[in-house]
Structure formats: structure tokens, C-alpha cells
mmCIF file of C-alpha atoms in Angstrom:
data_model
loop_
_atom_site.group_PDB
_atom_site.id
_atom_site.type_symbol
_atom_site.label_atom_id
_atom_site.label_comp_id
_atom_site.label_asym_id
_atom_site.label_seq_id
_atom_site.Cartn_x
_atom_site.Cartn_y
_atom_site.Cartn_z
ATOM 1 C CA MET M 213 76.296 109.134 143.866
ATOM 2 C CA ARG M 214 75.854 106.418 146.785
ATOM 3 C CA ARG M 215 76.034 103.198 146.390
ATOM 4 C CA ARG M 216 72.190 102.000 146.673
ATOM 5 C CA GLU M 217 70.137 98.893 145.727
ATOM 6 C CA GLY M 218 67.630 99.689 142.522
ATOM 7 C CA PHE M 219 66.244 102.639 141.605
ATOM 8 C CA HIS M 220 65.423 105.352 143.870
ATOM 9 C CA ARG M 221 63.816 108.314 143.388
ATOM 10 C CA THR M 222 66.052 111.720 143.871
ATOM 11 C CA ARG M 223 66.737 115.251 143.674
ATOM 12 C CA HIS M 224 68.586 115.022 140.693
ATOM 13 C CA GLY M 225 65.962 111.762 138.888
ATOM 14 C CA ILE M 226 65.218 108.149 139.364
ATOM 15 C CA GLU M 227 69.015 106.607 140.310
ATOM 16 C CA CYS M 228 70.984 103.543 140.267
ATOM 17 C CA TRP M 229 74.209 102.706 140.640
ATOM 18 C CA LEU M 230 74.957 99.901 138.621
ATOM 19 C CA ASP M 231 77.767 97.129 138.855
ATOM 20 C CA PRO M 232 79.561 98.046 135.811
ATOM 21 C CA ASP M 233 79.901 93.961 134.727
ATOM 22 C CA LEU M 234 75.918 94.062 134.860
ATOM 23 C CA ALA M 235 75.373 97.136 133.252
ATOM 24 C CA ALA M 236 77.287 95.334 130.512
ATOM 25 C CA ALA M 237 75.308 91.837 130.599
ATOM 26 C CA ILE M 238 72.213 94.177 130.385
ATOM 27 C CA ARG M 239 73.745 95.928 126.874
ATOM 28 C CA ARG M 240 74.131 92.178 125.638
ATOM 29 C CA SER M 241 70.480 90.878 126.198
ATOM 30 C CA ALA M 242 69.362 94.608 124.719
ATOM 31 C CA ARG M 243 71.267 94.349 121.579
ATOM 32 C CA GLU M 244 70.085 90.181 121.229
ATOM 33 C CA VAL M 245 66.043 91.071 121.542
ATOM 34 C CA GLN M 246 66.942 94.021 119.503
ATOM 35 C CA GLU M 247 68.243 91.623 116.360
ATOM 36 C CA LEU M 248 65.408 88.845 117.634
ATOM 37 C CA ILE M 249 62.881 91.684 116.903
ATOM 38 C CA ALA M 250 64.282 93.182 113.979
ATOM 39 C CA SER M 251 64.095 89.515 112.174
ATOM 40 C CA GLU M 252 60.432 89.500 112.073
ATOM 41 C CA PRO M 253 60.220 93.110 110.088
ATOM 42 C CA ALA M 254 57.165 94.747 111.211
ATOM 43 C CA VAL M 255 55.449 94.683 107.709
ATOM 44 C CA GLU M 256 56.415 91.595 105.585
ATOM 45 C CA GLY M 257 59.081 91.384 102.436
ATOM 46 C CA LEU M 258 60.671 94.053 103.989
ATOM 47 C CA ALA M 259 63.776 92.744 105.795
ATOM 48 C CA ALA M 260 66.305 94.026 102.769
ATOM 49 C CA VAL M 261 65.315 97.619 103.690
ATOM 50 C CA GLY M 262 68.024 99.258 105.154
ATOM 51 C CA PRO M 263 68.416 102.619 105.414
ATOM 52 C CA ASP M 264 69.891 106.078 103.099
ATOM 53 C CA GLU M 265 72.921 106.283 102.831
ATOM 54 C CA GLU M 266 72.773 109.983 103.887
ATOM 55 C CA SER M 267 70.526 108.719 106.683
ATOM 56 C CA VAL M 268 72.741 107.475 108.781
ATOM 57 C CA PRO M 269 74.465 110.073 111.169
ATOM 58 C CA GLU M 270 77.845 111.015 110.828
ATOM 59 C CA GLY M 271 80.481 108.980 113.268
ATOM 60 C CA GLN M 272 77.688 106.517 113.489
ATOM 61 C CA SER M 273 78.798 102.957 112.350
ATOM 62 C CA SER M 274 77.207 100.030 114.570
ATOM 63 C CA SER M 275 75.909 96.628 112.461
ATOM 64 C CA PHE M 276 73.084 98.236 114.154
ATOM 65 C CA THR M 277 71.941 101.162 111.649
ATOM 66 C CA ASP M 278 71.087 98.544 109.330
ATOM 67 C CA LEU M 279 68.728 97.460 112.059
ATOM 68 C CA GLN M 280 67.449 101.131 112.468
ATOM 69 C CA GLY M 281 66.870 101.617 108.704
ATOM 70 C CA MET M 282 64.902 98.423 108.659
ATOM 71 C CA LEU M 283 62.901 99.854 111.130
ATOM 72 C CA ALA M 284 61.349 103.314 109.615
ATOM 73 C CA ALA M 285 61.258 101.347 106.607
ATOM 74 C CA GLY M 286 58.665 98.955 107.270
ATOM 75 C CA THR M 287 56.424 101.508 109.889
ATOM 76 C CA LEU M 288 56.431 103.777 107.397
ATOM 77 C CA ALA M 289 55.145 101.937 105.048
ATOM 78 C CA GLY M 290 53.169 100.331 107.753
ATOM 79 C CA LEU M 291 51.353 103.117 108.618
ATOM 80 C CA ALA M 292 50.660 104.280 104.849
ATOM 81 C CA GLY M 293 49.271 101.278 104.092
ATOM 82 C CA LEU M 294 51.759 100.521 101.188
ATOM 83 C CA GLY M 295 53.582 97.336 102.505
ATOM 84 C CA GLY M 296 52.276 93.919 102.602
ATOM 85 C CA GLU M 297 50.315 92.323 105.977
ATOM 86 C CA VAL M 298 51.799 92.152 108.857
ATOM 87 C CA PRO M 299 53.987 88.856 110.006
ATOM 88 C CA PRO M 300 51.522 86.308 112.174
ATOM 89 C CA LEU M 301 52.116 85.201 115.933
ATOM 90 C CA SER M 302 55.247 84.151 115.522
ATOM 91 C CA ASP M 303 56.901 80.027 115.986
ATOM 92 C CA ASP M 304 59.417 81.629 117.960
ATOM 93 C CA PRO M 305 58.170 81.173 121.576
ATOM 94 C CA ALA M 306 60.283 84.584 122.289
ATOM 95 C CA LEU M 307 59.012 86.597 119.620
ATOM 96 C CA ALA M 308 54.899 85.133 120.528
ATOM 97 C CA ARG M 309 55.530 86.542 124.138
ATOM 98 C CA LEU M 310 56.812 89.683 122.939
ATOM 99 C CA PHE M 311 53.950 89.992 120.809
ATOM 100 C CA PRO M 312 50.799 88.322 122.381
ATOM 101 C CA ALA M 313 47.558 87.686 120.957
ATOM 102 C CA ALA M 314 44.901 90.213 122.623
ATOM 103 C CA TYR M 315 42.153 87.981 122.504
ATOM 104 C CA GLU M 316 40.910 84.669 122.297
ATOM 105 C CA ASP M 317 38.642 85.000 119.283
ATOM 106 C CA ALA M 318 41.617 84.792 116.589
ATOM 107 C CA GLU M 319 39.460 87.418 113.637
ATOM 108 C CA GLU M 320 39.691 90.083 116.577
ATOM 109 C CA ALA M 321 43.172 88.601 117.255
ATOM 110 C CA GLU M 322 44.014 89.248 114.144
ATOM 111 C CA GLU M 323 42.382 92.535 113.354
ATOM 112 C CA TYR M 324 43.817 94.172 116.865
ATOM 113 C CA ARG M 325 47.671 93.233 115.669
ATOM 114 C CA ARG M 326 46.762 94.772 112.486
ATOM 115 C CA PHE M 327 46.331 97.764 113.460
ATOM 116 C CA THR M 328 49.171 97.959 116.424
ATOM 117 C CA TYR M 329 51.951 95.541 115.318
ATOM 118 C CA THR M 330 53.970 97.979 113.320
ATOM 119 C CA GLU M 331 53.562 100.854 115.971
ATOM 120 C CA LEU M 332 54.522 98.560 119.194
ATOM 121 C CA HIS M 333 57.682 96.893 116.666
ATOM 122 C CA GLY M 334 58.768 99.538 116.360
ATOM 123 C CA LEU M 335 58.802 100.863 120.028
ATOM 124 C CA LYS M 336 60.252 98.195 121.566
ATOM 125 C CA LEU M 337 63.320 98.607 119.082
ATOM 126 C CA ALA M 338 63.483 102.243 119.952
ATOM 127 C CA GLY M 339 63.019 101.287 123.488
ATOM 128 C CA LEU M 340 65.879 98.562 123.678
ATOM 129 C CA GLU M 341 67.769 101.017 122.283
ATOM 130 C CA GLN M 342 67.874 103.749 124.350
ATOM 131 C CA LEU M 343 68.701 101.548 126.744
ATOM 132 C CA ALA M 344 71.972 100.226 125.613
ATOM 133 C CA THR M 345 72.549 103.335 124.368
ATOM 134 C CA GLN M 346 72.073 104.956 127.974
ATOM 135 C CA LEU M 347 73.947 101.995 129.692
ATOM 136 C CA THR M 348 77.322 102.874 127.654
ATOM 137 C CA THR M 349 76.983 106.391 128.553
ATOM 138 C CA MET M 350 76.116 106.466 132.085
ATOM 139 C CA ALA M 351 77.257 103.400 133.407
ATOM 140 C CA PRO M 352 77.286 102.899 136.594
ATOM 141 C CA GLU M 353 76.140 105.374 137.880
ATOM 142 C CA ILE M 354 72.268 105.427 136.274
ATOM 143 C CA ALA M 355 69.972 109.290 136.506
ATOM 144 C CA LEU M 356 66.989 108.844 134.173
ATOM 145 C CA ASP M 357 63.857 110.995 134.182
ATOM 146 C CA ASP M 358 60.068 110.136 134.456
ATOM 147 C CA LYS M 359 59.858 109.435 130.325
ATOM 148 C CA ALA M 360 63.473 107.830 130.263
ATOM 149 C CA ALA M 361 62.576 105.290 132.980
ATOM 150 C CA GLU M 362 59.391 104.298 131.389
ATOM 151 C CA VAL M 363 60.894 103.779 129.016
ATOM 152 C CA TRP M 364 63.729 101.349 131.096
ATOM 153 C CA LEU M 365 60.526 99.644 132.658
ATOM 154 C CA ALA M 366 59.240 98.298 129.446
ATOM 155 C CA ALA M 367 62.571 97.769 128.320
ATOM 156 C CA PHE M 368 63.601 96.081 131.421
ATOM 157 C CA ASN M 369 60.498 93.923 131.064
ATOM 158 C CA ASP M 370 60.680 92.710 127.120
ATOM 159 C CA ILE M 371 64.941 91.232 128.100
ATOM 160 C CA ARG M 372 63.050 89.276 131.001
ATOM 161 C CA LEU M 373 60.526 87.376 128.690
ATOM 162 C CA VAL M 374 63.264 86.480 126.143
ATOM 163 C CA ILE M 375 64.925 85.059 128.786
ATOM 164 C CA GLY M 376 62.116 83.396 130.438
ATOM 165 C CA SER M 377 61.264 82.151 127.005
ATOM 166 C CA ARG M 378 64.094 81.421 126.327
ATOM 167 C CA ILE M 379 65.507 79.039 129.806
ATOM 168 C CA GLY M 380 61.359 77.807 130.676
ATOM 169 C CA ILE M 381 60.672 80.259 133.479
ATOM 170 C CA THR M 382 56.879 79.879 134.222
ATOM 171 C CA GLU M 383 54.760 81.932 136.949
ATOM 172 C CA ASP M 384 56.820 79.106 139.053
ATOM 173 C CA ALA M 385 60.075 79.648 139.827
ATOM 174 C CA GLU M 386 61.126 77.237 142.008
ATOM 175 C CA ASP M 387 62.900 75.096 140.129
ATOM 176 C CA PHE M 388 65.231 77.129 139.117
ATOM 177 C CA GLU M 389 66.505 78.151 142.391
ATOM 178 C CA SER M 390 67.982 74.928 143.183
ATOM 179 C CA LEU M 391 70.154 74.385 139.600
ATOM 180 C CA ASP M 392 72.807 72.895 139.403
ATOM 181 C CA PRO M 393 76.369 75.678 139.086
ATOM 182 C CA SER M 394 77.073 73.989 136.680
ATOM 183 C CA ASP M 395 73.898 73.607 134.206
ATOM 184 C CA MET M 396 73.867 76.201 131.458
ATOM 185 C CA ARG M 397 70.357 77.854 132.229
ATOM 186 C CA VAL M 398 72.363 79.809 135.535
ATOM 187 C CA LEU M 399 73.595 82.796 134.555
ATOM 188 C CA ALA M 400 70.523 83.737 131.811
ATOM 189 C CA TYR M 401 68.303 82.994 135.799
ATOM 190 C CA GLY M 402 70.315 85.330 137.894
ATOM 191 C CA LEU M 403 70.246 88.098 135.329
ATOM 192 C CA TYR M 404 66.542 86.983 134.908
ATOM 193 C CA VAL M 405 66.801 87.998 138.667
ATOM 194 C CA LEU M 406 68.644 91.365 138.983
ATOM 195 C CA LEU M 407 66.556 92.449 136.251
ATOM 196 C CA THR M 408 62.899 91.348 138.133
ATOM 197 C CA SER M 409 64.676 92.780 140.893
ATOM 198 C CA LEU M 410 65.131 95.841 139.259
ATOM 199 C CA GLN M 411 62.326 96.222 137.438
ATOM 200 C CA ASP M 412 60.608 95.799 140.441
ATOM 201 C CA SER M 413 62.543 99.436 141.972
ATOM 202 C CA LEU M 414 61.846 101.089 139.152
ATOM 203 C CA VAL M 415 58.157 100.922 139.616
ATOM 204 C CA GLU M 416 58.631 102.345 143.089
ATOM 205 C CA ALA M 417 60.844 104.819 142.201
ATOM 206 C CA LEU M 418 57.689 106.566 138.976
ATOM 207 C CA ALA M 419 55.349 105.617 141.709
ATOM 208 C CA GLY M 420 57.701 107.182 144.717
ATOM 209 C CA TRP M 421 57.093 104.704 147.223
#
């Protein structure tokens, strides 16, 4: 694969060469955002639910297996109406940006959240899992079909939202361009910028521009 900046559509799919260090940083961030989302279960009262031992695939021993089990239990219970209410809008700014209120009216926002939160919660966890797993198996030579590229696009955006929330990025990020190199936010901002560039190129590749 020829090393070109960003994602490009080729006859093999949507391709990108990712520096191994950057791929590792994105993978770590995906796992961190997974854990953040899973810390607030899809349905209240199910945070301690894990997978049945028989449901864990042979050879899979990552710590996130338990979180996947929690997700499955929470999502199924929520869809079946067996669990409690979905959590209210989080006090954590990062979670609030990942699951924002859809309407200004409080009652309309609560009703919309009640019917969409559980599914969205599951989709975000699954998307971040796919991103992290495919980075592990593919990097540095990434080749995606359109469906996987759309999953990556959403996962990139979720990671960016969390980074932006944690270091205080607003629509105007000019102040971050002049950060002192000793500032602890420099590395996070650098990853944010790189993810933004990858996200933009992925949008263009999917659109065929």
C-alpha cells in the first residue's frame, strides 16, 4: 500500500496507512472511551451484570469482555422493558457530549432519550470495539469496506468529543495552537487534530470526492 496521507478510496476499498504509534494511540483512546461509556450502564441497576462464562469466546481474555457482557445484558433488558429507567443526562461533560439532549424542551428530551439511549449506548460501545479490534489486526495498512468505514467515522467522532471535552476545546480552538510544549494538553490536542484530519479524509473517501 502506498503511503498517502489520510483515507483514500481504491479498488481494494477505503485505505489508509497509519503510523503504528498513531494507531496504538487511537486504540488506547478507543478503549478509554469504551470504559467511560460502560461506566454508565444502558439501564440503571445493571452495572454489575457480566457475561455467562459459557458466552465468552474461547481464547478471549481481555478485561473488556466483562463490559461487553454488561452491554448485552443491559441492552436486552432495556429493549424488553425489564430493566430500570435509562440514566439521566450525565454530570460528566464528556458523557453529556456523547449523549446530548435532543430537544430544548426537558420533557421532549427525556422522552427521546428513553427510547433511543439504550440502542445508542450499545452502538457506540460496539463501534469503538470494532475500531480497536481492527486497528490491532490491520495496522499499519488499513483497508475498510464502506460499512466498516462508517463505523470508524462514528468512533473517531466519539473519541474526539471526549478529548475535546476533557481538555476544553470549543468551536474556537485557536488558543490550543500556541500551547506551551510543557502543557499536559499538548499530546491530547495533537491526537485530536490528527483524528480530525483522518475523519475529514474518511468522509471524503466515503463520498467519493
